[in-house]
Coordinates of C-alpha atoms in Angstrom, one line a residue:
M21 CA 0.0 0.0 0.0
S22 CA 2.8 2.4 0.9
D23 CA 4.5 1.5 -2.4
Q24 CA 1.3 2.4 -4.3
K25 CA 1.1 5.7 -2.5
T26 CA 4.7 6.5 -3.2
T27 CA 4.3 5.7 -6.9
Q28 CA 1.2 8.0 -7.3
N29 CA 3.2 10.8 -5.6
I30 CA 6.0 10.7 -8.1
L31 CA 4.2 9.9 -11.4
P32 CA 3.3 12.8 -13.6
R33 CA -0.2 14.0 -13.2
I34 CA -0.5 16.6 -15.9
V35 CA 0.7 16.5 -19.5
L36 CA 0.9 19.8 -21.4
D37 CA -0.6 20.3 -24.8
G38 CA 1.1 22.4 -27.5
P39 CA -0.1 25.9 -26.5
S40 CA 0.8 25.6 -22.9
A41 CA 4.2 24.0 -23.8
L42 CA 5.1 26.9 -26.1
T43 CA 4.0 29.4 -23.4
L44 CA 6.3 27.6 -20.9
F45 CA 9.2 27.7 -23.4
R46 CA 8.7 31.5 -23.8
D47 CA 8.3 32.2 -20.1
R48 CA 11.3 30.1 -19.2
D49 CA 13.5 32.0 -21.6
D50 CA 12.0 35.3 -20.5
R51 CA 12.8 34.5 -16.9
A52 CA 16.3 33.2 -17.7
A53 CA 17.0 36.4 -19.7
S54 CA 16.4 38.5 -16.5
V55 CA 19.2 36.6 -14.7
H56 CA 22.6 38.1 -15.3
E57 CA 24.6 35.1 -14.1
F58 CA 23.3 31.9 -15.5
V59 CA 24.0 29.9 -12.3
Y60 CA 21.1 28.3 -10.6
E61 CA 20.6 29.2 -7.0
P62 CA 17.4 28.7 -5.1
E63 CA 17.0 32.4 -4.3
N64 CA 17.3 33.5 -8.0
D65 CA 14.2 33.9 -10.0
F66 CA 15.4 31.4 -12.6
V67 CA 13.8 28.3 -14.1
P68 CA 16.3 25.4 -14.4
E69 CA 17.2 24.4 -17.9
Y70 CA 15.0 21.2 -17.9
L71 CA 15.6 20.5 -21.6
S72 CA 19.3 20.0 -21.1
D73 CA 20.9 16.6 -22.0
E74 CA 21.4 15.9 -18.3
D75 CA 17.7 15.7 -17.5
V76 CA 15.9 12.4 -17.5
A77 CA 13.3 12.0 -20.2
A78 CA 9.9 10.9 -19.1
T79 CA 9.2 8.7 -22.0
L80 CA 5.6 8.0 -22.9
G81 CA 6.3 5.2 -25.2
D82 CA 5.4 2.0 -26.8
T83 CA 1.6 1.9 -26.6
N84 CA 0.1 5.3 -26.1
V85 CA 0.4 8.4 -24.0
F86 CA -0.4 6.5 -20.7
G87 CA 0.1 2.9 -21.8
H88 CA 1.2 0.3 -19.2
R89 CA 4.7 0.2 -20.7
T90 CA 5.1 3.8 -20.0
L91 CA 5.1 3.1 -16.3
D92 CA 7.6 0.3 -16.8
R93 CA 9.9 2.7 -18.5
L94 CA 9.4 5.4 -15.8
L95 CA 10.2 2.9 -13.1
Q96 CA 13.4 1.9 -14.9
H97 CA 15.0 5.3 -14.4
G98 CA 17.3 5.3 -11.4
D99 CA 16.3 8.8 -10.4
L100 CA 12.8 7.6 -9.5
R101 CA 14.3 5.2 -6.9
I102 CA 11.4 2.8 -6.4
G103 CA 11.4 -0.9 -6.5
I104 CA 8.1 -1.8 -8.0
P105 CA 8.8 -3.8 -11.2
S106 CA 5.6 -3.1 -13.2
F107 CA 2.0 -2.0 -13.2
S108 CA -1.1 -3.2 -15.1
R109 CA -2.7 -1.1 -17.8
S110 CA -5.7 -0.5 -15.5
R111 CA -3.4 1.0 -12.9
A112 CA -1.8 3.3 -15.5
Q113 CA -5.2 4.5 -16.6
G114 CA -6.2 5.0 -13.0
V115 CA -3.3 7.3 -12.5
A116 CA -4.2 9.1 -15.7
R117 CA -7.8 9.7 -14.5
C118 CA -6.4 12.0 -11.8
V119 CA -4.8 14.3 -14.4
T120 CA -7.5 16.9 -14.8
R121 CA -9.2 16.9 -11.5
S122 CA -9.5 20.4 -10.0
R123 CA -8.1 19.4 -6.6
E124 CA -5.0 17.9 -8.3
L125 CA -4.4 21.0 -10.4
K126 CA -4.5 23.2 -7.3
L127 CA -1.6 21.3 -5.9
V128 CA 0.7 21.9 -8.8
P129 CA 3.6 24.2 -7.8
Y130 CA 3.2 26.6 -10.7
G131 CA 5.5 29.3 -9.4
D132 CA 8.3 26.9 -8.7
L133 CA 8.0 25.3 -12.1
G134 CA 7.7 28.5 -14.1
L135 CA 4.4 27.3 -15.3
R136 CA 1.4 29.6 -15.7
P137 CA -1.6 28.5 -13.7
P138 CA -5.0 28.4 -15.4
A139 CA -6.4 31.9 -15.9
D140 CA -9.3 33.5 -17.8
D141 CA -7.0 35.1 -20.4
S142 CA -4.6 32.2 -20.7
P143 CA -6.1 28.7 -20.3
L144 CA -4.1 25.6 -19.4
Y145 CA -4.0 23.1 -22.3
L146 CA -3.6 19.5 -21.3
L147 CA -3.4 16.1 -23.0
V148 CA -5.4 13.2 -21.5
P149 CA -5.2 9.5 -22.5
N150 CA -8.8 9.1 -23.6
A151 CA -12.2 10.8 -23.7
E152 CA -13.2 9.1 -20.4
S153 CA -10.4 10.9 -18.6
K154 CA -11.7 14.4 -19.4
R155 CA -13.0 16.5 -16.5
R156 CA -14.8 19.8 -16.6
V157 CA -12.3 22.2 -14.9
R158 CA -12.4 26.0 -15.1
N159 CA -9.9 27.5 -17.6
V160 CA -8.5 24.1 -18.5
S161 CA -8.8 22.7 -22.1
Q162 CA -8.3 18.9 -22.4
R163 CA -7.6 16.9 -25.6
A164 CA -7.6 13.1 -25.8
C165 CA -4.4 11.7 -27.2
T166 CA -4.2 7.9 -27.9
T167 CA -1.7 7.7 -30.7
R168 CA 1.7 6.3 -30.1
V169 CA 4.7 8.6 -30.0
T170 CA 8.5 7.9 -29.9
P171 CA 9.9 7.5 -26.4
D172 CA 11.9 10.7 -26.5
S173 CA 8.8 12.9 -26.9
F174 CA 8.5 14.2 -23.3
K175 CA 10.6 15.7 -20.6
R176 CA 9.8 15.8 -16.8
L177 CA 9.3 19.1 -15.2
G178 CA 9.2 18.6 -11.4
D179 CA 7.3 15.5 -10.1
V180 CA 3.9 16.2 -11.6
V181 CA 4.3 17.7 -15.1
L182 CA 5.3 16.3 -18.5
V183 CA 6.3 18.7 -21.2
P184 CA 6.4 17.7 -24.8
K185 CA 9.8 18.4 -26.3
P186 CA 9.7 21.3 -28.9
E187 CA 9.3 19.2 -32.0
F188 CA 6.4 17.3 -30.4
A189 CA 4.9 20.6 -29.1
Y190 CA 5.0 21.9 -32.7
V191 CA 3.1 18.8 -33.9
L192 CA 0.6 19.3 -31.2
L193 CA 0.2 23.0 -32.2
A194 CA -1.0 21.9 -35.6
H195 CA -4.3 21.1 -34.0
H196 CA -4.7 24.7 -32.7
L197 CA -3.3 26.9 -35.4
S198 CA -3.8 27.5 -39.1
F199 CA -1.1 26.5 -41.6
V200 CA 0.4 30.0 -41.9
E201 CA 0.2 30.6 -38.1
L202 CA 2.0 27.3 -37.5
I203 CA 4.8 28.5 -39.8
V204 CA 5.1 31.8 -37.9
V205 CA 5.4 29.9 -34.6
G206 CA 7.8 27.4 -36.3
M207 CA 10.1 30.3 -37.3
E208 CA 10.2 31.5 -33.7
M209 CA 11.0 28.0 -32.4
C210 CA 13.8 27.7 -35.0
G211 CA 14.9 31.3 -34.3
R212 CA 16.8 33.3 -31.7
Y213 CA 13.9 35.2 -30.2
R214 CA 10.8 34.6 -28.1
L215 CA 7.5 36.4 -27.9
T216 CA 6.6 37.4 -24.3
G217 CA 3.3 38.0 -22.6
A218 CA 1.3 36.1 -25.1
P219 CA -1.8 34.3 -23.7
S220 CA -1.8 30.6 -24.5
N221 CA -5.0 30.9 -26.6
Q222 CA -3.5 33.8 -28.7
L223 CA 0.0 32.6 -29.4
L224 CA 0.8 35.1 -32.2
V225 CA -0.1 38.1 -29.9
S226 CA 2.6 39.4 -27.5
S227 CA 3.5 42.4 -25.4
G228 CA 7.1 42.2 -26.6
A229 CA 10.0 40.0 -27.4
I230 CA 13.4 38.8 -26.0
Y231 CA 16.4 38.2 -28.1
D232 CA 19.6 36.1 -28.3
C233 CA 17.8 33.0 -27.2
D234 CA 18.9 29.4 -28.0
Q235 CA 17.0 27.7 -30.8
L236 CA 14.3 25.3 -29.5
M237 CA 14.5 23.2 -32.6
T238 CA 15.7 23.2 -36.3
P239 CA 13.8 22.6 -39.5
T240 CA 15.8 19.4 -39.8
S241 CA 15.0 18.1 -36.3
M242 CA 11.3 19.0 -36.9
H243 CA 11.3 17.1 -40.2
D244 CA 12.9 14.0 -38.7
Y245 CA 10.5 14.0 -35.7
A246 CA 7.4 14.4 -37.9
N247 CA 8.6 11.6 -40.1
Q248 CA 9.2 9.3 -37.1
N249 CA 5.7 10.0 -35.8
S250 CA 3.9 10.3 -39.1
S251 CA 0.7 8.6 -37.8
F252 CA 0.3 11.2 -35.0
P253 CA -2.5 13.8 -35.7
G254 CA -0.9 17.0 -36.9
A255 CA 2.4 15.4 -38.0
A256 CA 1.6 15.5 -41.7
L257 CA 0.7 19.2 -41.4
A258 CA 3.8 20.0 -39.4
L259 CA 5.9 18.1 -42.0
R260 CA 4.4 20.3 -44.8
T261 CA 5.5 23.5 -43.0
C262 CA 9.1 22.4 -42.8
K263 CA 9.8 23.4 -46.4
Y264 CA 9.0 27.0 -45.4
L265 CA 11.0 27.1 -42.1
V266 CA 14.4 28.8 -42.1
P267 CA 16.6 28.8 -39.0
N268 CA 18.2 31.7 -37.1
S269 CA 15.6 34.5 -37.4
S270 CA 16.7 37.0 -34.8
S271 CA 13.4 38.9 -34.4
P272 CA 9.7 38.8 -35.1
M273 CA 10.0 41.5 -37.8
E274 CA 12.8 39.5 -39.6
T275 CA 10.4 36.6 -39.7
I276 CA 7.6 38.8 -41.1
V277 CA 9.8 40.2 -43.8
Y278 CA 11.0 36.7 -44.8
L279 CA 7.4 35.3 -44.9
L280 CA 6.0 38.2 -46.9
L281 CA 8.8 37.9 -49.4
C282 CA 9.2 34.1 -49.7
L283 CA 5.9 32.4 -49.0
P284 CA 4.2 31.2 -52.3
R285 CA 1.8 33.6 -54.0
S286 CA -1.0 31.1 -53.3
M287 CA -0.4 31.8 -49.5
G288 CA 0.0 35.6 -49.9
G289 CA 3.7 36.0 -50.3
Y290 CA 5.9 37.0 -53.3
G291 CA 7.3 33.6 -53.9
L292 CA 10.9 34.7 -53.9
P293 CA 13.7 32.2 -53.1
K294 CA 14.6 31.5 -49.5
P295 CA 17.5 33.6 -48.1
Q296 CA 19.9 32.6 -45.4
L297 CA 19.0 34.3 -42.1
N298 CA 21.9 35.6 -39.9
A299 CA 24.5 33.4 -41.3
K300 CA 28.1 34.4 -40.5
R301 CA 30.3 35.6 -43.3
V302 CA 34.1 36.0 -42.9
V303 CA 35.2 39.5 -44.0
N304 CA 38.1 40.4 -46.1
T305 CA 40.9 42.7 -44.9
Y306 CA 39.4 45.7 -46.5
A307 CA 36.0 45.2 -44.9
G308 CA 37.6 44.2 -41.6
S309 CA 39.3 47.6 -41.4
I310 CA 35.9 49.2 -41.5
T311 CA 34.0 47.0 -38.9
F312 CA 37.0 46.0 -36.7
S313 CA 35.5 42.5 -36.8
R314 CA 36.4 39.2 -38.6
T315 CA 32.8 38.3 -39.4
L316 CA 29.6 40.0 -40.5
I317 CA 26.1 38.6 -40.1
P318 CA 23.7 39.7 -42.8
D319 CA 20.0 39.6 -41.9
L320 CA 18.5 38.1 -45.0
Y321 CA 21.2 37.0 -47.5
W322 CA 20.8 35.5 -51.0
P323 CA 24.3 34.1 -51.8
S324 CA 23.6 33.5 -55.5
A325 CA 23.1 37.3 -56.0
R326 CA 25.3 38.5 -53.2
L327 CA 22.3 40.4 -51.9
D328 CA 21.6 41.4 -48.3
M329 CA 18.5 42.9 -46.9
E330 CA 19.1 44.6 -43.6
Y331 CA 16.2 45.2 -41.2
D332 CA 16.9 48.4 -39.2
S333 CA 14.5 48.2 -36.2
D334 CA 13.4 51.2 -34.3
E335 CA 14.3 49.4 -31.1
F336 CA 18.0 48.8 -31.9
H337 CA 18.9 51.4 -34.6
S338 CA 17.6 54.7 -33.2
D339 CA 20.6 56.1 -31.3
A340 CA 23.7 57.7 -32.8
E341 CA 26.0 54.8 -31.8
S342 CA 23.7 52.2 -33.5
L343 CA 23.3 54.3 -36.6
A344 CA 27.1 54.6 -36.8
K345 CA 27.5 50.8 -36.4
G346 CA 24.9 50.2 -39.1
A347 CA 26.6 52.6 -41.5
R348 CA 30.0 50.8 -41.0
R349 CA 28.3 47.4 -41.4
A350 CA 26.7 48.5 -44.7
L351 CA 29.9 49.9 -46.0
A352 CA 31.8 46.8 -45.1
L353 CA 29.3 44.6 -46.9
R354 CA 29.6 46.8 -50.0
A355 CA 33.4 46.5 -49.7
M356 CA 32.8 42.7 -50.1
H357 CA 30.7 43.4 -53.2
V358 CA 27.5 42.6 -51.4
D359 CA 24.5 44.7 -52.5
V360 CA 22.6 46.0 -49.4
I361 CA 18.9 46.9 -49.3
S362 CA 17.7 48.6 -46.1
M363 CA 14.3 47.7 -44.7
T364 CA 12.5 49.5 -41.9
R365 CA 9.3 49.1 -40.0
D366 CA 7.7 52.0 -41.8
I367 CA 8.4 50.3 -45.2
V368 CA 7.1 46.9 -44.0
Y369 CA 3.8 48.5 -42.9
D370 CA 3.4 50.6 -46.1
E371 CA 2.0 48.1 -48.6
S372 CA 3.1 50.1 -51.6
A373 CA 6.6 50.7 -50.3
F374 CA 7.0 47.0 -49.4
H375 CA 5.8 46.0 -52.9
A376 CA 8.4 48.2 -54.5
A377 CA 11.1 46.7 -52.2
A378 CA 9.9 43.2 -53.2
R379 CA 10.2 44.1 -56.9
L380 CA 13.7 45.4 -56.3
V381 CA 14.7 42.2 -54.6
S382 CA 13.2 40.2 -57.5
S383 CA 15.2 42.3 -60.0
R384 CA 18.5 41.8 -58.1
L385 CA 17.8 38.0 -58.0
G386 CA 17.2 38.0 -61.7
I387 CA 13.6 36.9 -61.4
R388 CA 11.0 38.2 -63.7
F389 CA 8.3 40.0 -61.6
R390 CA 4.7 38.9 -62.5
P391 CA 1.7 41.1 -61.7
F392 CA -0.6 39.8 -59.0
S393 CA -4.0 38.4 -60.0
E394 CA -7.0 39.5 -58.1
S395 CA -7.1 36.3 -56.0
A396 CA -3.3 36.5 -55.3
L397 CA -3.7 40.2 -54.3
K398 CA -6.5 39.2 -51.9
K399 CA -4.3 36.5 -50.4
R400 CA -1.4 39.0 -50.1
R401 CA -3.5 41.4 -48.1
E402 CA -4.9 38.6 -45.9
L403 CA -1.3 37.5 -45.1
R404 CA -0.2 41.1 -44.3
E405 CA -3.2 41.4 -42.0
L406 CA -2.4 38.2 -40.2
L407 CA 1.3 39.0 -39.7
L408 CA 1.2 42.7 -39.0
W409 CA -1.8 43.4 -36.9
Q410 CA -0.3 42.0 -33.7
N411 CA 3.2 43.6 -34.1

């Protein structure tokens, strides 16, 4: 009896769905960015890096999300330190039925885990093993999940929470977002920034962003995971988005400029070739004497045309020092025979000005510019509305 009680105390009781997982990733990085020294001490307001290689994966494995083999696997991990060899499937489902009970959710140490508690403006999204496990709980959305996933799909967060790893969270988000919205979120997860303050039910809306974050995933890792879990709902849609994902976007506006330029016309973009985003280039001696650096990092770079589009944000390019650095950077790129086109927020929001910039890029790339049909023009305006209204 004591063994059973111990087991129920350590087994995960809630499993995050995609929206709450992404919200957690954002909040974790936001809190980590506020800590100057990245050394974990209990008194610091810092969420431990639970996605590191040192952490033990809570694998939900060979049968379904809460199959009986899941418990066998959990019990095999030395960190759990219990000696019960196995449990029946009925016992596993019994544990699962506790997942969304209100009294259990009230016991979750949200503050310690860096997890947002259920709220009117930001619900908690959870996975449950079957329809019978759902419970009516205020501000909690539950989705039944019975399809098998690979054993590396989850990580433990504390003793009661399972978090889908970023690639699985992206597959789960396919249930909640449109195709283009999923690409926008995918660019963030493959990028170096995070949106902050976004409620879990409006993931493209934010009160700001933080920068210089680690990538949560790459287009390649996402492609591989979706292929390995092709039968899981949402995997096929996530796989389709991979062809449009480019790694290393450094800001939400870089993502918007890239998507407006490069998504197909059928989706509202200009259909231009994909650039490299923020890829380091070694400078020559002449350019190095201008920037006093051995490398430059163009924002959107098309190697075949030696063309760079620089996004000059109001946030980082408004003071005299930043303007001087930007001028040196542009001069150094031209010294390397790179054609530089400047892009600003004002140009992005002005549809006519952005259209002219897109035509210029098309010309520099040697691509014949085709007029937009009425249907393509409508799609273009719909895409602009989707991408720009929340920024």
